[in-house]
PDB file of C-alpha atoms (C1' of nucleotides) in Angstrom:
ATOM      1  CA  MET W   6      -6.445   6.696  23.389  1.00 37.00           C
ATOM      2  CA  GLY W   7      -3.293   6.063  21.380  1.00 45.00           C
ATOM      3  CA  LYS W   8      -5.779   5.309  18.692  1.00 56.00           C
ATOM      4  CA  HIS W   9      -4.138   4.435  15.461  1.00 74.00           C
ATOM      5  CA  HIS W  10      -1.378   5.541  13.147  1.00 75.00           C
ATOM      6  CA  LYS W  11      -0.809   9.082  11.943  1.00 87.00           C
ATOM      7  CA  LYS W  12       0.897   8.271   8.716  1.00 95.00           C
ATOM      8  CA  LEU W  13      -2.204   9.080   6.730  1.00 97.00           C
ATOM      9  CA  LEU W  14      -5.344  11.137   7.296  1.00 97.00           C
ATOM     10  CA  ASN W  15      -8.613  10.633   5.420  1.00 97.00           C
ATOM     11  CA  ASN W  16     -12.082  12.035   4.781  1.00 96.00           C
ATOM     12  CA  LEU W  17     -13.510   8.686   3.972  1.00 97.00           C
ATOM     13  CA  GLU W  18     -16.506   8.628   6.262  1.00 97.00           C
ATOM     14  CA  GLN W  19     -17.670  12.035   5.136  1.00 97.00           C
ATOM     15  CA  LEU W  20     -17.157  11.393   1.437  1.00 98.00           C
ATOM     16  CA  ARG W  21     -18.643   7.928   1.618  1.00 98.00           C
ATOM     17  CA  MET W  22     -21.774   9.186   3.315  1.00 97.00           C
ATOM     18  CA  SER W  23     -22.073  12.083   0.885  1.00 97.00           C
ATOM     19  CA  ALA W  24     -22.041   9.472  -1.846  1.00 97.00           C
ATOM     20  CA  GLY W  25     -24.787   7.581  -0.049  1.00 97.00           C
ATOM     21  CA  LEU W  26     -22.725   4.438   0.356  1.00 98.00           C
ATOM     22  CA  THR W  27     -22.365   2.002   3.222  1.00 98.00           C
ATOM     23  CA  GLN W  28     -18.973   0.536   4.095  1.00 98.00           C
ATOM     24  CA  GLU W  29     -20.205  -2.669   2.559  1.00 98.00           C
ATOM     25  CA  LYS W  30     -21.213  -1.075  -0.750  1.00 98.00           C
ATOM     26  CA  LEU W  31     -17.934   0.759  -0.952  1.00 98.00           C
ATOM     27  CA  SER W  32     -16.037  -2.443  -0.226  1.00 98.00           C
ATOM     28  CA  GLU W  33     -17.881  -4.226  -3.036  1.00 97.00           C
ATOM     29  CA  SER W  34     -17.146  -1.433  -5.447  1.00 97.00           C
ATOM     30  CA  ALA W  35     -13.494  -1.432  -4.477  1.00 97.00           C
ATOM     31  CA  GLY W  36     -13.199  -5.206  -4.489  1.00 97.00           C
ATOM     32  CA  VAL W  37     -12.049  -5.606  -0.901  1.00 97.00           C
ATOM     33  CA  SER W  38     -13.681  -6.832   2.288  1.00 97.00           C
ATOM     34  CA  ARG W  39     -15.852  -4.607   4.450  1.00 98.00           C
ATOM     35  CA  VAL W  40     -13.393  -5.125   7.283  1.00 98.00           C
ATOM     36  CA  SER W  41     -10.662  -3.551   5.167  1.00 98.00           C
ATOM     37  CA  ILE W  42     -12.738  -0.479   4.380  1.00 98.00           C
ATOM     38  CA  ASN W  43     -13.604  -0.113   8.029  1.00 98.00           C
ATOM     39  CA  ALA W  44      -9.946  -0.402   9.030  1.00 98.00           C
ATOM     40  CA  ILE W  45      -8.871   2.189   6.474  1.00 98.00           C
ATOM     41  CA  GLU W  46     -11.664   4.558   7.416  1.00 98.00           C
ATOM     42  CA  ASN W  47     -10.615   4.310  11.066  1.00 97.00           C
ATOM     43  CA  GLY W  48      -6.923   4.704  10.361  1.00 97.00           C
ATOM     44  CA  VAL W  49      -5.997   1.186  11.390  1.00 97.00           C
ATOM     45  CA  TYR W  50      -3.824   0.839   8.346  1.00 97.00           C
ATOM     46  CA  VAL W  51      -2.730   2.528   5.147  1.00 98.00           C
ATOM     47  CA  PRO W  52      -4.289   1.201   1.936  1.00 98.00           C
ATOM     48  CA  SER W  53      -2.320   0.253  -1.150  1.00 98.00           C
ATOM     49  CA  THR W  54      -2.289   2.695  -4.038  1.00 98.00           C
ATOM     50  CA  VAL W  55      -4.523   0.373  -6.038  1.00 98.00           C
ATOM     51  CA  LEU W  56      -7.135   0.457  -3.325  1.00 98.00           C
ATOM     52  CA  ALA W  57      -6.800   4.217  -2.840  1.00 98.00           C
ATOM     53  CA  LEU W  58      -7.396   4.743  -6.562  1.00 98.00           C
ATOM     54  CA  LYS W  59     -10.445   2.449  -6.546  1.00 98.00           C
ATOM     55  CA  ILE W  60     -11.911   4.176  -3.520  1.00 98.00           C
ATOM     56  CA  ALA W  61     -11.323   7.619  -5.010  1.00 98.00           C
ATOM     57  CA  ARG W  62     -12.856   6.529  -8.292  1.00 98.00           C
ATOM     58  CA  THR W  63     -15.942   5.186  -6.566  1.00 98.00           C
ATOM     59  CA  LEU W  64     -16.342   8.433  -4.656  1.00 98.00           C
ATOM     60  CA  ASN W  65     -15.682  10.601  -7.716  1.00 98.00           C
ATOM     61  CA  CYS W  66     -12.723  12.187  -5.992  1.00 98.00           C
ATOM     62  CA  THR W  67      -8.984  12.366  -6.393  1.00 98.00           C
ATOM     63  CA  VAL W  68      -6.761  10.323  -4.111  1.00 98.00           C
ATOM     64  CA  GLU W  69      -5.571  13.606  -2.586  1.00 98.00           C
ATOM     65  CA  GLU W  70      -9.133  14.590  -1.736  1.00 98.00           C
ATOM     66  CA  VAL W  71      -9.653  11.342   0.135  1.00 98.00           C
ATOM     67  CA  PHE W  72      -6.224  10.822   1.709  1.00 98.00           C
ATOM     68  CA  GLN W  73      -3.741  13.374   3.024  1.00 98.00           C
ATOM     69  CA  LEU W  74      -0.259  13.235   4.479  1.00 98.00           C
ATOM     70  CA  PRO W  75      -0.106  14.720   8.014  1.00 96.00           C
ATOM     71  CA  GLN W  76       0.993  18.359   8.667  1.00 87.00           C
TER      72      GLN W  76
ATOM     73  CA  MET G  11       8.737 -12.996 -19.419  1.00 37.00           C
ATOM     74  CA  GLY G  12       5.713 -12.860 -17.187  1.00 46.00           C
ATOM     75  CA  LYS G  13       7.429  -9.763 -16.041  1.00 56.00           C
ATOM     76  CA  HIS G  14       5.614  -8.140 -13.216  1.00 74.00           C
ATOM     77  CA  HIS G  15       2.141  -7.371 -11.978  1.00 75.00           C
ATOM     78  CA  LYS G  16      -0.549  -5.497 -13.901  1.00 87.00           C
ATOM     79  CA  LYS G  17      -2.449  -4.156 -10.977  1.00 95.00           C
ATOM     80  CA  LEU G  18      -0.997  -0.704 -11.413  1.00 97.00           C
ATOM     81  CA  LEU G  19       0.555   1.264 -14.254  1.00 97.00           C
ATOM     82  CA  ASN G  20       2.856   4.253 -13.790  1.00 97.00           C
ATOM     83  CA  ASN G  21       4.682   7.090 -15.527  1.00 96.00           C
ATOM     84  CA  LEU G  22       7.347   7.244 -12.922  1.00 97.00           C
ATOM     85  CA  GLU G  23      10.436   7.067 -15.077  1.00 97.00           C
ATOM     86  CA  GLN G  24       9.215   9.774 -17.411  1.00 97.00           C
ATOM     87  CA  LEU G  25       8.049  12.110 -14.665  1.00 98.00           C
ATOM     88  CA  ARG G  26      11.137  11.504 -12.551  1.00 98.00           C
ATOM     89  CA  MET G  27      13.456  12.306 -15.421  1.00 97.00           C
ATOM     90  CA  SER G  28      11.443  15.386 -16.362  1.00 97.00           C
ATOM     91  CA  ALA G  29      11.984  16.520 -12.802  1.00 97.00           C
ATOM     92  CA  GLY G  30      15.711  15.893 -13.182  1.00 97.00           C
ATOM     93  CA  LEU G  31      15.854  13.358 -10.392  1.00 98.00           C
ATOM     94  CA  THR G  32      17.716  10.083 -10.035  1.00 98.00           C
ATOM     95  CA  GLN G  33      16.053   7.085  -8.398  1.00 98.00           C
ATOM     96  CA  GLU G  34      18.257   7.765  -5.419  1.00 98.00           C
ATOM     97  CA  LYS G  35      17.216  11.407  -5.070  1.00 98.00           C
ATOM     98  CA  LEU G  36      13.569  10.499  -5.379  1.00 98.00           C
ATOM     99  CA  SER G  37      13.987   7.790  -2.763  1.00 98.00           C
ATOM    100  CA  GLU G  38      15.564  10.274  -0.358  1.00 97.00           C
ATOM    101  CA  SER G  39      12.780  12.748  -0.915  1.00 97.00           C
ATOM    102  CA  ALA G  40      10.171  10.084  -0.380  1.00 97.00           C
ATOM    103  CA  GLY G  41      11.922   8.562   2.609  1.00 97.00           C
ATOM    104  CA  VAL G  42      12.292   5.066   1.237  1.00 97.00           C
ATOM    105  CA  SER G  43      15.173   3.021  -0.131  1.00 97.00           C
ATOM    106  CA  ARG G  44      16.367   3.317  -3.703  1.00 98.00           C
ATOM    107  CA  VAL G  45      15.538  -0.337  -4.179  1.00 98.00           C
ATOM    108  CA  SER G  46      11.909   0.395  -3.362  1.00 98.00           C
ATOM    109  CA  ILE G  47      11.699   3.212  -5.893  1.00 98.00           C
ATOM    110  CA  ASN G  48      13.280   0.988  -8.516  1.00 98.00           C
ATOM    111  CA  ALA G  49      10.822  -1.803  -7.754  1.00 98.00           C
ATOM    112  CA  ILE G  50       7.832   0.523  -7.970  1.00 98.00           C
ATOM    113  CA  GLU G  51       9.077   2.137 -11.172  1.00 97.00           C
ATOM    114  CA  ASN G  52       9.466  -1.317 -12.727  1.00 97.00           C
ATOM    115  CA  GLY G  53       6.119  -2.587 -11.531  1.00 97.00           C
ATOM    116  CA  VAL G  54       7.539  -5.129  -9.131  1.00 97.00           C
ATOM    117  CA  TYR G  55       5.097  -4.061  -6.493  1.00 97.00           C
ATOM    118  CA  VAL G  56       2.381  -1.580  -5.639  1.00 98.00           C
ATOM    119  CA  PRO G  57       3.374   1.227  -3.272  1.00 98.00           C
ATOM    120  CA  SER G  58       1.401   2.222  -0.206  1.00 98.00           C
ATOM    121  CA  THR G  59      -0.786   5.300  -0.449  1.00 98.00           C
ATOM    122  CA  VAL G  60       1.618   7.192   1.809  1.00 98.00           C
ATOM    123  CA  LEU G  61       4.456   6.524  -0.578  1.00 98.00           C
ATOM    124  CA  ALA G  62       2.349   7.330  -3.640  1.00 98.00           C
ATOM    125  CA  LEU G  63       1.433  10.697  -2.111  1.00 98.00           C
ATOM    126  CA  LYS G  64       5.069  11.463  -1.267  1.00 98.00           C
ATOM    127  CA  ILE G  65       6.230  10.538  -4.752  1.00 98.00           C
ATOM    128  CA  ALA G  66       3.497  12.619  -6.376  1.00 98.00           C
ATOM    129  CA  ARG G  67       4.312  15.559  -4.130  1.00 98.00           C
ATOM    130  CA  THR G  68       7.991  15.370  -5.002  1.00 98.00           C
ATOM    131  CA  LEU G  69       7.150  15.275  -8.691  1.00 98.00           C
ATOM    132  CA  ASN G  70       4.569  18.081  -8.423  1.00 97.00           C
ATOM    133  CA  CYS G  71       1.894  15.758  -9.731  1.00 98.00           C
ATOM    134  CA  THR G  72      -1.292  14.140  -8.520  1.00 98.00           C
ATOM    135  CA  VAL G  73      -1.306  10.484  -7.596  1.00 98.00           C
ATOM    136  CA  GLU G  74      -3.529   9.865 -10.632  1.00 98.00           C
ATOM    137  CA  GLU G  75      -0.961  11.446 -12.916  1.00 98.00           C
ATOM    138  CA  VAL G  76       1.731   9.114 -11.644  1.00 98.00           C
ATOM    139  CA  PHE G  77      -0.242   5.903 -11.116  1.00 98.00           C
ATOM    140  CA  GLN G  78      -3.176   4.495 -13.075  1.00 98.00           C
ATOM    141  CA  LEU G  79      -5.428   1.491 -12.747  1.00 98.00           C
ATOM    142  CA  PRO G  80      -5.284  -0.761 -15.829  1.00 96.00           C
ATOM    143  CA  GLN G  81      -7.906  -0.490 -18.633  1.00 87.00           C
TER     144      GLN G  81
ATOM    145  C1'  DT M  15     -39.744  -7.106  21.504  1.00 81.35           C
ATOM    146  C1'  DA M  16     -37.910  -9.400  17.899  1.00 81.35           C
ATOM    147  C1'  DA M  17     -35.654  -8.579  13.599  1.00 81.35           C
ATOM    148  C1'  DT M  18     -32.653  -6.082  10.428  1.00 81.35           C
ATOM    149  C1'  DG M  19     -28.989  -2.953   8.816  1.00 81.35           C
ATOM    150  C1'  DA M  20     -24.811  -0.662   9.679  1.00 81.35           C
ATOM    151  C1'  DT M  21     -20.674  -0.379  12.143  1.00 81.35           C
ATOM    152  C1'  DG M  22     -16.723  -1.700  15.354  1.00 81.35           C
ATOM    153  C1'  DT M  23     -13.417  -4.882  16.594  1.00 81.35           C
ATOM    154  C1'  DA M  24     -10.636  -9.231  17.610  1.00 81.35           C
ATOM    155  C1'  DA M  25      -7.981 -13.211  16.167  1.00 81.35           C
ATOM    156  C1'  DA M  26      -5.336 -15.794  13.144  1.00 81.35           C
ATOM    157  C1'  DG M  27      -3.676 -16.707   8.715  1.00 81.35           C
ATOM    158  C1'  DT M  28      -1.717 -15.322   4.010  1.00 81.35           C
ATOM    159  C1'  DA M  29       0.119 -12.013   0.744  1.00 81.35           C
ATOM    160  C1'  DT M  30       2.982  -8.473  -0.203  1.00 81.35           C
ATOM    161  C1'  DA M  31       5.506  -3.926   0.750  1.00 81.35           C
ATOM    162  C1'  DC M  32       9.767  -2.475   2.161  1.00 81.35           C
ATOM    163  C1'  DT M  33      14.464  -3.079   4.187  1.00 81.35           C
ATOM    164  C1'  DT M  34      19.585  -3.892   3.862  1.00 81.35           C
ATOM    165  C1'  DT M  35      23.346  -5.815   1.554  1.00 81.35           C
ATOM    166  C1'  DA M  36      25.573  -7.046  -2.288  1.00 81.35           C
ATOM    167  C1'  DC M  37      26.917  -7.402  -6.898  1.00 81.35           C
ATOM    168  C1'  DA M  38      26.478  -6.912 -12.138  1.00 81.35           C
ATOM    169  C1'  DA M  39      25.935  -3.949 -16.302  1.00 81.35           C
ATOM    170  C1'  DT M  40      26.130   0.177 -18.798  1.00 81.35           C
ATOM    171  C1'  DA M  41      27.584   4.938 -19.960  1.00 81.35           C
ATOM    172  C1'  DG M  42      30.188   8.780 -19.384  1.00 81.35           C
ATOM    173  C1'  DT M  43      34.485  10.729 -17.334  1.00 81.35           C
ATOM    174  C1'  DT M  44      39.555  11.357 -16.638  1.00 81.35           C
TER     175       DT M  44
ATOM    176  C1'  DA C  12      42.169   1.529 -18.793  1.00 81.35           C
ATOM    177  C1'  DA C  13      40.409   2.912 -14.433  1.00 81.35           C
ATOM    178  C1'  DC C  14      36.786   5.596 -11.974  1.00 81.35           C
ATOM    179  C1'  DT C  15      32.087   7.296 -11.041  1.00 81.35           C
ATOM    180  C1'  DA C  16      27.178   7.606 -11.468  1.00 81.35           C
ATOM    181  C1'  DT C  17      22.998   5.314 -12.425  1.00 81.35           C
ATOM    182  C1'  DT C  18      20.227   1.514 -12.766  1.00 81.35           C
ATOM    183  C1'  DG C  19      18.791  -3.507 -12.400  1.00 81.35           C
ATOM    184  C1'  DT C  20      18.245  -7.373  -9.670  1.00 81.35           C
ATOM    185  C1'  DA C  21      18.633 -11.164  -6.087  1.00 81.35           C
ATOM    186  C1'  DA C  22      18.199 -12.933  -1.419  1.00 81.35           C
ATOM    187  C1'  DA C  23      16.574 -12.964   3.074  1.00 81.35           C
ATOM    188  C1'  DG C  24      14.404 -10.781   6.776  1.00 81.35           C
ATOM    189  C1'  DT C  25      10.688  -7.700   8.972  1.00 81.35           C
ATOM    190  C1'  DA C  26       6.502  -4.951   8.838  1.00 81.35           C
ATOM    191  C1'  DT C  27       2.079  -4.466   7.508  1.00 81.35           C
ATOM    192  C1'  DA C  28      -2.037  -4.882   4.251  1.00 81.35           C
ATOM    193  C1'  DC C  29      -5.773  -7.702   3.583  1.00 81.35           C
ATOM    194  C1'  DT C  30      -8.615 -11.946   4.309  1.00 81.35           C
ATOM    195  C1'  DT C  31     -12.317 -14.714   6.648  1.00 81.35           C
ATOM    196  C1'  DT C  32     -14.970 -15.639  10.569  1.00 81.35           C
ATOM    197  C1'  DA C  33     -17.190 -14.335  14.375  1.00 81.35           C
ATOM    198  C1'  DC C  34     -19.458 -11.674  17.644  1.00 81.35           C
ATOM    199  C1'  DA C  35     -20.969  -7.231  20.011  1.00 81.35           C
ATOM    200  C1'  DT C  36     -23.326  -2.771  19.820  1.00 81.35           C
ATOM    201  C1'  DC C  37     -26.658   0.575  18.411  1.00 81.35           C
ATOM    202  C1'  DA C  38     -30.586   2.434  15.826  1.00 81.35           C
ATOM    203  C1'  DT C  39     -34.539   1.627  13.263  1.00 81.35           C
ATOM    204  C1'  DT C  40     -38.563  -0.709  12.104  1.00 81.35           C
ATOM    205  C1'  DA C  41     -42.111  -4.640  11.924  1.00 81.35           C
TER     206       DA C  41
END
DNA sequence: TAATGATGTAAAGTATACTTTACAATAGTT
DNA sequence: AACTATTGTAAAGTATACTTTACATCATTA
């Protein structure tokens, strides 16, 4: 249903679970609220580059592995 | 003097010039205004992840090569 | 069946990314 | 000396990231 934006795709849920982390743990590691992680994971909004780098670092990934431009 | 933020470092000027691009050309390729590229290059603010990915793609780099977290 | 952990989502406020317009400064032409 | 290209920067407005609080849902476990 006209879900969310399409400016940015992500593999966050999959990578986060592979790392054995909850949204809350990831949010603590990234220094943001759990609500923010949830919103990013569900495509509600696009994170800042600082947050993308912190998330990727926590997940031992590159930013490009976590987030992709559409098409 | 208390220049700008320190939340994010970048190699934008160097990489942009190595690619033979002006701020204006890079801004066109990334789909933002020249003023935004200038501000990001000078650390005035942190770009969104969408913009970081577009900049990195234009420069044939990874986001991590262009932008780094401090320390 | 109560309690707990994990997630989804809404609302309302604050911070900041990004825009357009405009103008100044410098360097390299012609 | 005038022109052009590039960059820096300011101001003011709009869009959106991110916050806290709160509550609902679902699955698991005591």
